[in-house]
Coordinates of C-alpha atoms and ligand atoms in Angstrom, one line a residue:
X18 CA -0.4 0.0 0.0
X19 CA 1.6 3.5 -0.9
X20 CA 2.2 5.6 1.9
X21 CA 3.8 9.0 2.3
X22 CA 5.6 9.9 5.4
X23 CA 5.2 13.6 5.1
X24 CA 1.5 13.1 4.5
X25 CA -0.8 14.7 7.1
X26 CA -3.8 12.0 5.9
X27 CA -1.6 8.9 5.8
X28 CA -1.0 10.0 9.4
X29 CA -4.4 9.9 10.1
X30 CA -5.1 7.0 8.4
X31 CA -2.4 5.0 10.6
X32 CA -3.8 7.0 13.8
X33 CA -0.4 8.9 14.1
X34 CA -2.5 11.8 14.4
X35 CA -6.1 12.3 16.1
X36 CA -9.2 13.1 14.2
X37 CA -13.1 12.5 14.7
X38 CA -13.5 9.8 13.0
X39 CA -17.2 8.9 11.6
X40 CA -16.7 6.1 9.7
X41 CA -13.8 3.7 8.6
X42 CA -13.4 0.2 7.0
X43 CA -10.1 -1.4 5.4
X44 CA -9.8 1.1 2.6
X45 CA -12.0 4.2 3.3
X46 CA -12.0 6.5 6.4
X47 CA -13.9 9.6 6.9
X48 CA -13.2 12.0 9.7
X49 CA -14.4 15.6 10.4
X50 CA -12.1 18.4 8.6
X51 CA -10.3 20.4 11.3
X52 CA -11.4 23.7 9.8
X53 CA -14.8 23.1 9.1
X54 CA -16.9 25.4 6.7
X55 CA -20.0 24.3 8.2
X56 CA -20.9 22.1 11.3
X57 CA -20.1 18.3 10.2
X58 CA -17.8 19.0 7.3
X59 CA -16.2 16.0 6.4
X60 CA -13.5 14.3 4.7
X61 CA -13.6 10.9 2.9
X62 CA -10.1 9.5 2.0
X63 CA -8.8 6.5 0.6
X64 CA -6.5 4.9 3.4
X65 CA -3.8 4.3 0.8
X66 CA -1.8 7.6 -0.5
X67 CA -3.3 8.6 -3.9
X68 CA -2.5 12.5 -4.9
X69 CA -5.9 13.0 -6.0
X70 CA -9.2 12.0 -7.8
X71 CA -7.4 11.5 -11.2
X72 CA -4.7 9.0 -9.6
X73 CA -7.5 6.5 -7.8
X74 CA -8.4 3.0 -9.1
X75 CA -12.0 3.3 -10.0
X76 CA -13.2 0.3 -7.8
X77 CA -11.6 2.6 -4.7
X78 CA -13.3 5.7 -6.0
X79 CA -16.8 3.9 -6.2
X80 CA -16.2 3.0 -2.5
X81 CA -15.4 6.4 -1.3
X82 CA -18.4 8.1 -3.2
X83 CA -20.4 5.1 -1.6
X84 CA -19.2 6.2 1.8
X85 CA -19.7 10.1 1.0
X86 CA -23.4 9.3 0.0
X87 CA -23.6 7.5 3.5
X88 CA -22.2 10.5 5.4
X89 CA -24.1 13.1 3.4
X90 CA -27.5 11.0 4.2
X91 CA -26.4 11.2 7.8
X92 CA -25.8 14.9 7.8
X93 CA -29.2 15.7 6.7
X94 CA -30.7 13.1 9.2
X95 CA -29.1 13.7 12.4
X96 CA -27.4 17.0 11.9
X97 CA -30.7 18.5 10.1
X98 CA -28.7 20.0 7.3
X99 CA -31.1 21.2 4.5
X100 CA -28.7 19.8 1.5
X101 CA -24.9 19.2 0.9
X102 CA -22.2 19.7 -1.6
X103 CA -19.6 17.3 -2.6
X104 CA -16.5 18.2 -3.7
X105 CA -13.1 16.9 -4.4
X106 CA -10.2 19.5 -5.3
X107 CA -7.4 18.3 -8.1
X108 CA -4.0 20.1 -8.2
X109 CA -3.4 23.6 -6.6
X110 CA -4.8 25.3 -9.6
X111 CA -8.5 24.0 -8.0
X112 CA -7.5 24.8 -4.5
X113 CA -6.1 21.4 -3.4
X114 CA -3.8 22.0 -0.3
X115 CA -3.3 18.5 1.0
X116 CA -2.0 16.5 -1.7
X117 CA -3.8 13.1 -0.8
X118 CA -7.2 12.3 -2.2
X119 CA -10.1 13.4 -0.1
X120 CA -13.9 14.2 -0.9
X121 CA -15.4 17.2 1.2
X122 CA -18.7 16.4 2.3
X123 CA -20.2 19.9 3.3
X124 CA -23.5 20.0 5.0
X125 CA -25.6 23.0 3.9
X126 CA -28.0 25.1 6.4
X127 CA -28.9 27.4 4.3
X128 CA -27.4 30.0 1.6
X129 CA -25.6 32.2 4.1
X130 CA -23.8 29.4 6.0
X131 CA -20.6 30.4 5.1
X132 CA -19.7 28.2 1.8
X133 CA -20.0 29.8 -1.2
X134 CA -19.5 28.1 -5.1
X135 CA -19.3 31.2 -7.1
X136 CA -19.9 29.8 -10.7
X137 CA -19.8 33.1 -13.1
X138 CA -20.7 31.6 -16.2
X139 CA -19.1 33.0 -19.7
X140 CA -21.4 34.0 -22.3
X141 CA -23.2 31.7 -24.3
X142 CA -20.8 31.1 -27.6
X143 CA -17.6 31.9 -25.9
X144 CA -16.3 28.4 -26.5
X145 CA -17.1 26.2 -29.8
X146 CA -18.8 23.4 -27.4
X147 CA -18.9 20.5 -30.4
X148 CA -15.1 21.5 -31.2
X149 CA -14.6 21.1 -27.1
X150 CA -16.6 18.3 -26.9
X151 CA -14.5 16.9 -29.8
X152 CA -11.2 17.4 -27.8
X153 CA -12.6 15.9 -24.7
X154 CA -14.0 13.0 -26.6
X155 CA -10.2 12.4 -27.8
X156 CA -9.1 11.9 -24.4
X157 CA -11.5 9.2 -23.3
X158 CA -10.4 5.8 -24.0
X159 CA -12.7 2.9 -22.6
X160 CA -15.5 5.4 -21.9
X161 CA -15.3 6.6 -25.5
X162 CA -16.4 3.3 -27.0
X163 CA -19.4 3.5 -24.5
X164 CA -20.2 7.4 -25.6
X165 CA -20.2 6.3 -29.4
X166 CA -22.5 3.2 -28.5
X167 CA -24.9 5.6 -26.5
X168 CA -25.1 8.1 -29.6
X169 CA -25.6 5.1 -32.1
X170 CA -28.4 3.9 -30.1
X171 CA -30.2 7.4 -30.1
X172 CA -29.7 7.5 -33.6
X173 CA -31.6 4.5 -34.1
X174 CA -34.6 5.7 -31.9
Ligands
AMP23 P1 -8.1 21.0 0.1 O1 -8.2 22.1 -0.2 O2 -9.5 20.2 -0.7 O3 -6.9 20.2 -0.3 O4 -8.8 20.7 1.5 C1 -7.8 20.1 2.6 C2 -8.6 20.0 3.9 O5 -7.9 19.4 5.0 C3 -8.7 21.4 4.3 O6 -10.4 21.7 4.5 C4 -8.2 21.4 6.1 O7 -8.7 22.1 6.9 C5 -8.4 20.0 6.1 N1 -7.3 19.6 7.1 C6 -5.9 19.7 7.0 N2 -5.6 19.1 8.0 C7 -6.2 18.2 8.9 C8 -6.5 17.6 10.0 N3 -5.3 17.1 10.6 N4 -7.5 16.9 10.4 C9 -8.4 17.1 9.9 N5 -8.9 18.2 8.4 C10 -7.6 18.7 8.0
ZN24 ZN1 -1.4 10.4 2.2

């Protein structure tokens, strides 16, 4: 199992640093963020060290998101959150500060609870969407085949 001696989340996974754990199994750990943006803000991590979302094997991604769903449901049932944001940052450009994959599960109480996702949309036509979609499809290998099959099925309907 990958482990980084200098990684704070690896240390939490090995209980070398304490945290408020809310869920644990062999592969996944969920604990409260030490600097919560709202009450119950939880981080779900793989115990194994991966730098970010894009580096994690798909079977583990599924497990992490399955746990994130349970946490979100518990936040709404037990903390009486009105909603939840699920977020993972990839690389510094996206705000990642801890370079060990983690998913933020952020309960929302109302739109003035201190958390703000500021989407500023570009005007329609700023990007040529078919060209952008074409470029992205070039980057999909396995999924590309799936997309093409999906398009074909629509063509036939
Ligand atoms: P990100 O900006 O997505 O990399 O988020 C990293 C998060 O880890 C931040 O929200 C920090 O508050 C949180 N964090 C850093 N150190 C700890 C720690 N020892 N225990 C719990 N959360 C932590
Ligand atoms: Zn780590």
